């Protein structure tokens, strides 16, 4: 057992951190204020392979397919800005389900398009609906076979890159009476007639990420765009989420770390009653707790990632990491605002943004409560 990163892993983390420091941090506040999609940053990231690093080399990616690599890179990019990082890592939204559920022909055709460094394409995973979040069997979007095509009708909501994605993986009911075993997934190009973007959401945090409804009106796709087996997409989705949850936990660590580092630096410089506020036990103990919980969350995350990379199940461990890290990020960012006091509440300082960004981490890819259900089931 070792807690030491390999030279390659350390270099990977340094690579991602350098990009976050140079290209993300300086523009994070601007994109957050404008609620604008960071296309310029996306293009720079694609040029150096940051948007497609997780795809195998045979499909044009960087070959860094390990979950640990995703965690190391994700922590650094989310340290830079959670909203911009969410946009940059959009490859995985469509790429992961295709990678885990697709045929070799589908992988070669679609993953190679997502990996093009000169023309970065956005992916999206269309699963959530107004009446179906964690309850996948409640989705109402329908896909009906018509000869050699599937016809999709329905509406999705809260979709990252919804309406602007180049490629969607869409989950729809193909057997309405079969519950979880009646859900199928489809690869749908964004230019397909009948597919359109709906309302763009105005969010509390991660404002540089585009979130919107996606509407499907008699959207036709060829039969070969069925992803995986018919009626079996729920199982594929759960396996994909099992391996992606450690990466979300790492994202939470990145956001928390950014807030902690800023608050620590501020506490050492802010003078009150003739001394730095760090010298007050109330402040230094708060920072000590923040540091401890950040490290605890990272270690839970790395354990889950290591299990996944060994090919073992990390369902419980991934949910433990995500649940703990997400709640920790909310606590740490809230404490950072408190340490800065009135300045922390002002938008001229970055800690209020980190607090706003942190909240989504306990909601998307399964709420904290859903994670605890997974953990409890594993008991």
Tab-separated table of C-alpha atoms in Angstrom:
chain	number	residue	atom	x	y	z
A	1	UNK	CA	0.000	0.000	0.000
A	2	UNK	CA	1.354	3.384	-0.982
A	3	UNK	CA	-0.020	6.904	-0.877
A	4	UNK	CA	2.737	8.182	-3.154
A	5	UNK	CA	1.840	9.138	-6.713
A	6	UNK	CA	4.008	7.699	-9.450
A	7	UNK	CA	6.184	10.059	-11.472
A	8	UNK	CA	3.715	9.794	-14.357
A	9	UNK	CA	0.747	10.581	-12.114
A	10	UNK	CA	2.546	13.538	-10.555
A	11	UNK	CA	3.343	14.883	-14.020
A	12	UNK	CA	-0.288	14.418	-15.045
A	13	UNK	CA	-1.475	16.449	-12.079
A	14	UNK	CA	1.127	19.138	-12.797
A	15	UNK	CA	-0.045	19.306	-16.437
A	16	UNK	CA	-3.683	19.821	-15.481
A	17	UNK	CA	-2.830	22.296	-12.722
A	18	UNK	CA	-0.710	24.365	-15.077
A	19	UNK	CA	-3.571	24.695	-17.537
A	20	UNK	CA	-6.005	25.587	-14.740
A	21	UNK	CA	-3.658	28.227	-13.394
A	22	UNK	CA	-2.848	29.797	-16.780
A	23	UNK	CA	-6.065	29.498	-18.734
A	24	UNK	CA	-8.948	28.950	-16.286
A	25	UNK	CA	-8.330	30.956	-13.115
A	26	UNK	CA	-7.782	34.325	-14.884
A	27	UNK	CA	-11.164	34.156	-16.699
A	28	UNK	CA	-13.272	32.214	-14.176
A	29	UNK	CA	-14.981	35.254	-12.651
A	30	UNK	CA	-15.755	36.734	-16.081
A	31	UNK	CA	-17.444	33.611	-17.417
A	32	UNK	CA	-19.330	33.187	-14.157
A	33	UNK	CA	-20.592	36.766	-14.291
A	34	UNK	CA	-21.657	36.530	-17.939
A	35	UNK	CA	-23.007	32.958	-17.589
A	36	UNK	CA	-21.247	32.301	-20.870
A	37	UNK	CA	-19.989	29.038	-22.346
A	38	UNK	CA	-16.133	29.098	-22.419
A	39	UNK	CA	-15.516	28.188	-26.071
A	40	UNK	CA	-12.104	29.842	-26.232
A	41	UNK	CA	-10.879	27.894	-23.196
A	42	UNK	CA	-12.379	24.717	-24.657
A	43	UNK	CA	-10.409	25.148	-27.871
A	44	UNK	CA	-7.159	25.638	-25.953
A	45	UNK	CA	-7.863	22.564	-23.839
A	46	UNK	CA	-8.657	20.472	-26.923
A	47	UNK	CA	-5.389	21.481	-28.574
A	48	UNK	CA	-3.353	19.948	-25.758
A	49	UNK	CA	-5.599	16.908	-25.323
A	50	UNK	CA	-7.336	17.856	-22.086
A	51	UNK	CA	-10.799	17.268	-23.509
A	52	UNK	CA	-10.063	13.794	-24.880
A	53	UNK	CA	-7.346	12.431	-22.621
A	54	UNK	CA	-9.645	9.660	-21.311
A	55	UNK	CA	-10.331	8.035	-24.696
A	56	UNK	CA	-8.157	5.130	-25.896
A	57	UNK	CA	-5.459	6.059	-28.400
A	58	UNK	CA	-7.028	3.915	-31.142
A	59	UNK	CA	-9.968	6.341	-31.186
A	60	UNK	CA	-7.801	9.471	-31.173
A	61	UNK	CA	-7.684	10.035	-27.419
A	62	UNK	CA	-4.839	10.314	-24.975
A	63	UNK	CA	-5.102	6.761	-23.689
A	64	UNK	CA	-5.401	7.845	-20.041
A	65	UNK	CA	-8.370	5.589	-19.418
A	66	UNK	CA	-7.793	5.031	-15.700
A	67	UNK	CA	-10.254	6.416	-13.159
A	68	UNK	CA	-7.294	7.648	-11.100
A	69	UNK	CA	-6.151	9.785	-14.031
A	70	UNK	CA	-9.641	11.301	-14.251
A	71	UNK	CA	-9.533	12.074	-10.520
A	72	UNK	CA	-6.108	13.723	-10.667
A	73	UNK	CA	-7.013	15.863	-13.672
A	74	UNK	CA	-10.510	16.650	-12.409
A	75	UNK	CA	-9.309	17.915	-9.037
A	76	UNK	CA	-6.977	20.413	-10.695
A	77	UNK	CA	-9.451	21.654	-13.304
A	78	UNK	CA	-12.178	22.121	-10.698
A	79	UNK	CA	-9.628	23.931	-8.555
A	80	UNK	CA	-9.497	26.349	-11.473
A	81	UNK	CA	-13.271	26.746	-11.947
A	82	UNK	CA	-16.072	24.235	-11.521
A	83	UNK	CA	-18.183	25.718	-14.308
A	84	UNK	CA	-15.404	25.831	-16.889
A	85	UNK	CA	-14.161	22.378	-15.845
A	86	UNK	CA	-17.646	20.932	-16.310
A	87	UNK	CA	-17.647	22.317	-19.848
A	88	UNK	CA	-14.139	21.054	-20.654
A	89	UNK	CA	-14.854	17.524	-19.468
A	90	UNK	CA	-17.975	17.294	-21.626
A	91	UNK	CA	-16.303	14.560	-23.683
A	92	UNK	CA	-17.240	12.108	-20.965
A	93	UNK	CA	-20.930	12.956	-21.037
A	94	UNK	CA	-21.335	11.164	-24.354
A	95	UNK	CA	-17.981	9.436	-24.540
A	96	UNK	CA	-18.284	7.391	-21.339
A	97	UNK	CA	-21.568	5.657	-22.198
A	98	UNK	CA	-20.324	4.948	-25.730
A	99	UNK	CA	-17.053	3.604	-24.322
A	100	UNK	CA	-18.746	1.350	-21.757
A	101	UNK	CA	-21.826	0.311	-23.741
A	102	UNK	CA	-20.972	0.661	-27.422
A	103	UNK	CA	-19.850	-1.776	-30.067
A	104	UNK	CA	-16.387	-1.520	-31.570
A	105	UNK	CA	-17.885	0.043	-34.698
A	106	UNK	CA	-19.732	2.669	-32.635
A	107	UNK	CA	-16.602	3.531	-30.679
A	108	UNK	CA	-14.524	4.017	-33.804
A	109	UNK	CA	-17.159	6.147	-35.472
A	110	UNK	CA	-18.268	8.402	-32.627
A	111	UNK	CA	-15.383	8.607	-30.163
A	112	UNK	CA	-12.995	9.652	-32.902
A	113	UNK	CA	-15.269	12.611	-33.674
A	114	UNK	CA	-15.286	13.708	-30.033
A	115	UNK	CA	-11.481	13.501	-29.900
A	116	UNK	CA	-10.694	15.841	-32.805
A	117	UNK	CA	-8.294	18.462	-31.308
A	118	UNK	CA	-8.861	20.966	-34.101
A	119	UNK	CA	-12.649	20.842	-34.014
A	120	UNK	CA	-13.631	20.016	-30.419
A	121	UNK	CA	-17.137	18.600	-30.261
A	122	UNK	CA	-19.431	18.731	-27.288
A	123	UNK	CA	-21.137	15.687	-25.857
A	124	UNK	CA	-24.251	15.427	-23.728
A	125	UNK	CA	-26.029	12.693	-21.831
A	126	UNK	CA	-29.810	13.129	-21.920
A	127	UNK	CA	-31.229	11.187	-18.995
A	128	UNK	CA	-32.964	13.530	-16.521
A	129	UNK	CA	-36.571	14.611	-17.100
A	130	UNK	CA	-38.968	16.915	-15.221
A	131	UNK	CA	-40.535	13.930	-13.441
A	132	UNK	CA	-37.588	11.549	-13.493
A	133	UNK	CA	-34.299	12.369	-11.809
A	134	UNK	CA	-32.793	9.543	-9.797
A	135	UNK	CA	-35.861	7.407	-10.606
A	136	UNK	CA	-34.765	6.289	-14.077
A	137	UNK	CA	-37.721	3.958	-14.561
A	138	UNK	CA	-40.046	6.987	-14.447
A	139	UNK	CA	-38.718	8.559	-17.656
A	140	UNK	CA	-41.391	9.275	-20.241
A	141	UNK	CA	-39.306	9.895	-23.359
A	142	UNK	CA	-40.270	7.140	-25.818
A	143	UNK	CA	-38.391	5.432	-28.594
A	144	UNK	CA	-40.438	3.339	-31.022
A	145	UNK	CA	-39.025	1.071	-33.722
A	146	UNK	CA	-40.155	1.964	-37.248
A	147	UNK	CA	-38.533	-0.294	-39.819
A	148	UNK	CA	-34.808	0.353	-39.829
A	149	UNK	CA	-35.140	3.443	-37.615
A	150	UNK	CA	-35.997	4.453	-34.089
A	151	UNK	CA	-38.332	7.418	-33.535
A	152	UNK	CA	-37.746	9.375	-30.318
A	153	UNK	CA	-40.226	11.762	-28.668
A	154	UNK	CA	-39.946	13.487	-25.307
A	155	UNK	CA	-38.256	16.221	-23.284
A	156	UNK	CA	-35.181	16.183	-21.105
A	157	UNK	CA	-34.187	18.802	-18.532
A	158	UNK	CA	-31.068	19.960	-16.654
A	159	UNK	CA	-28.906	18.628	-19.484
A	160	UNK	CA	-25.293	19.809	-19.484
A	161	UNK	CA	-24.608	21.124	-23.016
A	162	UNK	CA	-28.296	20.691	-23.795
A	163	UNK	CA	-29.154	22.321	-27.116
A	164	UNK	CA	-25.518	23.058	-28.030
A	165	UNK	CA	-24.009	19.550	-28.006
A	166	UNK	CA	-22.759	17.924	-31.180
A	167	UNK	CA	-23.559	14.432	-29.934
A	168	UNK	CA	-26.124	13.107	-27.454
A	169	UNK	CA	-26.596	9.804	-25.700
A	170	UNK	CA	-30.343	9.696	-25.091
A	171	UNK	CA	-32.121	7.380	-22.663
A	172	UNK	CA	-35.682	6.490	-23.628
A	173	UNK	CA	-38.368	3.941	-22.812
A	174	UNK	CA	-38.616	1.156	-25.370
A	175	UNK	CA	-40.810	-1.098	-23.208
A	176	UNK	CA	-43.046	1.175	-21.087
A	177	UNK	CA	-44.285	-1.629	-18.833
A	178	UNK	CA	-40.902	-3.129	-17.960
A	179	UNK	CA	-39.638	-0.541	-15.448
A	180	UNK	CA	-35.845	-0.409	-15.266
A	181	UNK	CA	-35.641	-3.188	-17.839
A	182	UNK	CA	-37.528	-1.185	-20.442
A	183	UNK	CA	-34.961	1.602	-20.943
A	184	UNK	CA	-32.665	1.833	-23.979
A	185	UNK	CA	-29.951	4.293	-24.996
A	186	UNK	CA	-29.385	5.878	-28.400
A	187	UNK	CA	-26.618	7.858	-30.078
A	188	UNK	CA	-28.170	10.994	-31.554
A	189	UNK	CA	-26.169	13.646	-33.478
A	190	UNK	CA	-27.077	17.179	-32.435
A	191	UNK	CA	-27.958	18.115	-36.029
A	192	UNK	CA	-30.696	15.468	-36.283
A	193	UNK	CA	-34.024	16.978	-37.454
A	194	UNK	CA	-36.540	17.275	-34.634
A	195	UNK	CA	-33.918	17.736	-31.908
A	196	UNK	CA	-33.840	21.217	-30.392
A	197	UNK	CA	-32.691	23.049	-27.308
A	198	UNK	CA	-35.225	24.418	-24.860
A	199	UNK	CA	-34.950	26.816	-21.957
A	200	UNK	CA	-31.432	27.593	-20.765
A	201	UNK	CA	-31.274	27.420	-16.977
A	202	UNK	CA	-30.104	30.323	-14.809
A	203	UNK	CA	-28.063	28.590	-12.137
A	204	UNK	CA	-26.758	29.428	-8.690
A	205	UNK	CA	-23.313	28.056	-9.525
A	206	UNK	CA	-21.227	26.499	-12.318
A	207	UNK	CA	-22.531	29.312	-14.513
A	208	UNK	CA	-19.898	28.797	-17.213
A	209	UNK	CA	-21.515	25.436	-17.919
A	210	UNK	CA	-24.489	25.457	-20.302
A	211	UNK	CA	-27.544	23.693	-18.847
A	212	UNK	CA	-30.829	23.491	-20.765
A	213	UNK	CA	-33.837	21.444	-21.838
A	214	UNK	CA	-33.589	19.201	-24.890
A	215	UNK	CA	-36.704	18.483	-26.925
A	216	UNK	CA	-37.223	15.468	-29.195
A	217	UNK	CA	-40.006	15.676	-31.754
A	218	UNK	CA	-40.134	12.644	-34.048
A	219	UNK	CA	-36.342	12.391	-33.993
A	220	UNK	CA	-35.298	9.531	-36.262
A	221	UNK	CA	-32.041	7.637	-35.864
A	222	UNK	CA	-30.924	4.477	-37.696
A	223	UNK	CA	-31.232	1.153	-35.859
A	224	UNK	CA	-27.454	0.896	-35.585
A	225	UNK	CA	-27.511	3.924	-33.246
A	226	UNK	CA	-29.020	1.785	-30.500
A	227	UNK	CA	-26.342	1.800	-27.791
A	228	UNK	CA	-25.894	-1.574	-26.148
A	229	UNK	CA	-28.718	-4.074	-25.896
A	230	UNK	CA	-32.337	-3.034	-26.271
A	231	UNK	CA	-34.055	-2.487	-22.885
A	232	UNK	CA	-30.767	-2.889	-20.979
A	233	UNK	CA	-29.473	0.690	-20.799
A	234	UNK	CA	-30.216	1.077	-17.081
A	235	UNK	CA	-27.575	-1.496	-16.207
A	236	UNK	CA	-25.055	0.232	-18.451
A	237	UNK	CA	-25.879	3.623	-16.951
A	238	UNK	CA	-25.379	2.339	-13.412
A	239	UNK	CA	-22.000	0.859	-14.291
A	240	UNK	CA	-20.962	4.113	-15.933
A	241	UNK	CA	-22.047	6.141	-12.890
A	242	UNK	CA	-20.180	3.749	-10.615
A	243	UNK	CA	-16.935	4.645	-12.357
A	244	UNK	CA	-17.706	8.359	-12.770
A	245	UNK	CA	-18.620	9.088	-9.146
A	246	UNK	CA	-15.016	9.035	-7.904
A	247	UNK	CA	-14.270	11.741	-10.483
A	248	UNK	CA	-17.121	13.869	-9.104
A	249	UNK	CA	-15.690	13.360	-5.620
A	250	UNK	CA	-12.320	14.578	-6.926
A	251	UNK	CA	-14.046	17.634	-8.370
A	252	UNK	CA	-15.443	18.409	-4.917
A	253	UNK	CA	-11.948	18.108	-3.466
A	254	UNK	CA	-10.698	20.600	-6.060
A	255	UNK	CA	-13.348	23.202	-5.264
A	256	UNK	CA	-12.822	22.795	-1.514
A	257	UNK	CA	-9.063	23.024	-1.878
A	258	UNK	CA	-9.335	26.279	-3.804
A	259	UNK	CA	-11.463	27.836	-1.065
A	260	UNK	CA	-9.265	26.487	1.730
A	261	UNK	CA	-6.040	27.796	0.187
A	262	UNK	CA	-7.511	31.262	-0.288
A	263	UNK	CA	-8.949	31.376	3.234
A	264	UNK	CA	-5.643	30.202	4.757
A	265	UNK	CA	-3.669	32.889	2.926
A	266	UNK	CA	-6.215	35.534	3.931
A	267	UNK	CA	-6.153	34.463	7.609
A	268	UNK	CA	-2.368	34.853	7.723
A	269	UNK	CA	-2.515	38.374	6.289
A	270	UNK	CA	-5.679	39.834	7.816
A	271	UNK	CA	-4.768	41.843	10.931
A	272	UNK	CA	-7.322	42.366	13.684
A	273	UNK	CA	-6.592	43.412	17.272
A	274	UNK	CA	-2.935	43.740	16.333
A	275	UNK	CA	-2.345	40.210	15.043
A	276	UNK	CA	-3.242	37.948	12.080
A	277	UNK	CA	-6.636	36.354	12.577
A	278	UNK	CA	-4.953	32.963	12.042
A	279	UNK	CA	-3.486	33.389	15.528
A	280	UNK	CA	-7.005	33.136	16.940
A	281	UNK	CA	-7.796	29.530	17.815
A	282	UNK	CA	-11.338	29.866	16.462
A	283	UNK	CA	-9.897	30.531	12.994
A	284	UNK	CA	-6.887	28.204	13.017
A	285	UNK	CA	-8.945	25.257	14.286
A	286	UNK	CA	-11.523	25.903	11.573
A	287	UNK	CA	-8.744	25.761	8.969
A	288	UNK	CA	-7.325	22.626	10.575
A	289	UNK	CA	-10.708	20.908	10.216
A	290	UNK	CA	-10.960	22.072	6.596
A	291	UNK	CA	-7.541	20.640	5.731
A	292	UNK	CA	-8.275	17.336	7.487
A	293	UNK	CA	-11.589	16.797	5.719
A	294	UNK	CA	-10.137	17.702	2.311
A	295	UNK	CA	-7.434	15.061	2.758
A	296	UNK	CA	-9.951	12.508	4.038
A	297	UNK	CA	-12.142	13.086	0.990
A	298	UNK	CA	-9.183	12.744	-1.358
A	299	UNK	CA	-8.126	9.446	0.217
A	300	UNK	CA	-11.667	8.055	-0.068
A	301	UNK	CA	-11.651	9.161	-3.706
A	302	UNK	CA	-8.305	7.555	-4.512
A	303	UNK	CA	-9.367	4.284	-2.879
A	304	UNK	CA	-12.496	4.113	-5.030
A	305	UNK	CA	-10.479	4.996	-8.141
A	306	UNK	CA	-7.902	2.311	-7.396
A	307	UNK	CA	-10.617	-0.321	-7.011
A	308	UNK	CA	-12.126	0.707	-10.342
A	309	UNK	CA	-8.744	0.565	-12.062
A	310	UNK	CA	-8.252	-2.972	-10.734
A	311	UNK	CA	-11.512	-3.944	-12.410
A	312	UNK	CA	-13.304	-4.410	-9.098
A	313	UNK	CA	-16.643	-2.943	-8.090
A	314	UNK	CA	-16.401	0.456	-6.434
A	315	UNK	CA	-20.149	1.039	-6.155
A	316	UNK	CA	-20.148	1.474	-2.390
A	317	UNK	CA	-16.713	3.078	-2.157
A	318	UNK	CA	-17.478	5.502	-5.020
A	319	UNK	CA	-20.729	6.539	-3.372
A	320	UNK	CA	-18.952	6.968	-0.033
A	321	UNK	CA	-16.364	9.191	-1.692
A	322	UNK	CA	-18.911	11.292	-3.551
A	323	UNK	CA	-21.263	11.707	-0.591
A	324	UNK	CA	-18.473	12.658	1.813
A	325	UNK	CA	-16.549	14.882	-0.611
A	326	UNK	CA	-19.615	16.785	-1.814
A	327	UNK	CA	-20.827	17.595	1.693
A	328	UNK	CA	-17.270	18.422	2.709
A	329	UNK	CA	-16.941	20.895	-0.172
A	330	UNK	CA	-20.084	22.697	0.940
A	331	UNK	CA	-18.806	22.877	4.517
A	332	UNK	CA	-15.303	24.021	3.572
A	333	UNK	CA	-16.471	26.717	1.160
A	334	UNK	CA	-18.979	27.986	3.735
A	335	UNK	CA	-16.190	28.198	6.311
A	336	UNK	CA	-14.019	30.055	3.799
A	337	UNK	CA	-16.732	32.690	3.409
A	338	UNK	CA	-16.979	32.926	7.206
A	339	UNK	CA	-13.226	33.396	7.618
A	340	UNK	CA	-13.271	36.296	5.175
A	341	UNK	CA	-16.283	37.766	6.960
A	342	UNK	CA	-17.926	40.611	5.079
A	343	UNK	CA	-15.360	40.353	2.307
A	344	UNK	CA	-16.275	36.716	1.810
A	345	UNK	CA	-19.853	37.690	1.043
A	346	UNK	CA	-18.795	40.137	-1.657
A	347	UNK	CA	-18.527	39.105	-5.293
A	348	UNK	CA	-15.205	40.951	-5.587
A	349	UNK	CA	-13.690	37.975	-3.766
A	350	UNK	CA	-13.792	34.422	-5.161
A	351	UNK	CA	-14.927	32.474	-2.093
A	352	UNK	CA	-18.647	33.174	-2.571
A	353	UNK	CA	-18.365	31.689	-6.064
A	354	UNK	CA	-16.736	28.532	-4.730
A	355	UNK	CA	-19.561	28.237	-2.214
A	356	UNK	CA	-22.165	28.577	-4.981
A	357	UNK	CA	-20.307	26.103	-7.193
A	358	UNK	CA	-19.926	23.533	-4.425
A	359	UNK	CA	-23.637	22.968	-3.931
A	360	UNK	CA	-24.222	21.190	-7.245
A	361	UNK	CA	-21.713	18.488	-6.312
A	362	UNK	CA	-24.133	17.069	-3.753
A	363	UNK	CA	-26.915	17.023	-6.357
A	364	UNK	CA	-25.754	15.934	-9.814
A	365	UNK	CA	-24.729	12.375	-10.710
A	366	UNK	CA	-26.894	11.226	-7.806
A	367	UNK	CA	-27.737	13.294	-4.730
A	368	UNK	CA	-26.025	12.672	-1.411
A	369	UNK	CA	-29.189	10.913	-0.293
A	370	UNK	CA	-29.050	8.557	-3.285
A	371	UNK	CA	-25.393	7.840	-2.494
A	372	UNK	CA	-26.366	6.890	1.037
A	373	UNK	CA	-29.041	4.579	-0.349
A	374	UNK	CA	-26.368	2.868	-2.469
A	375	UNK	CA	-24.090	2.591	0.560
A	376	UNK	CA	-26.862	1.236	2.773
A	377	UNK	CA	-27.805	-1.347	0.139
A	378	UNK	CA	-24.192	-2.468	0.103
A	379	UNK	CA	-24.319	-3.030	3.855
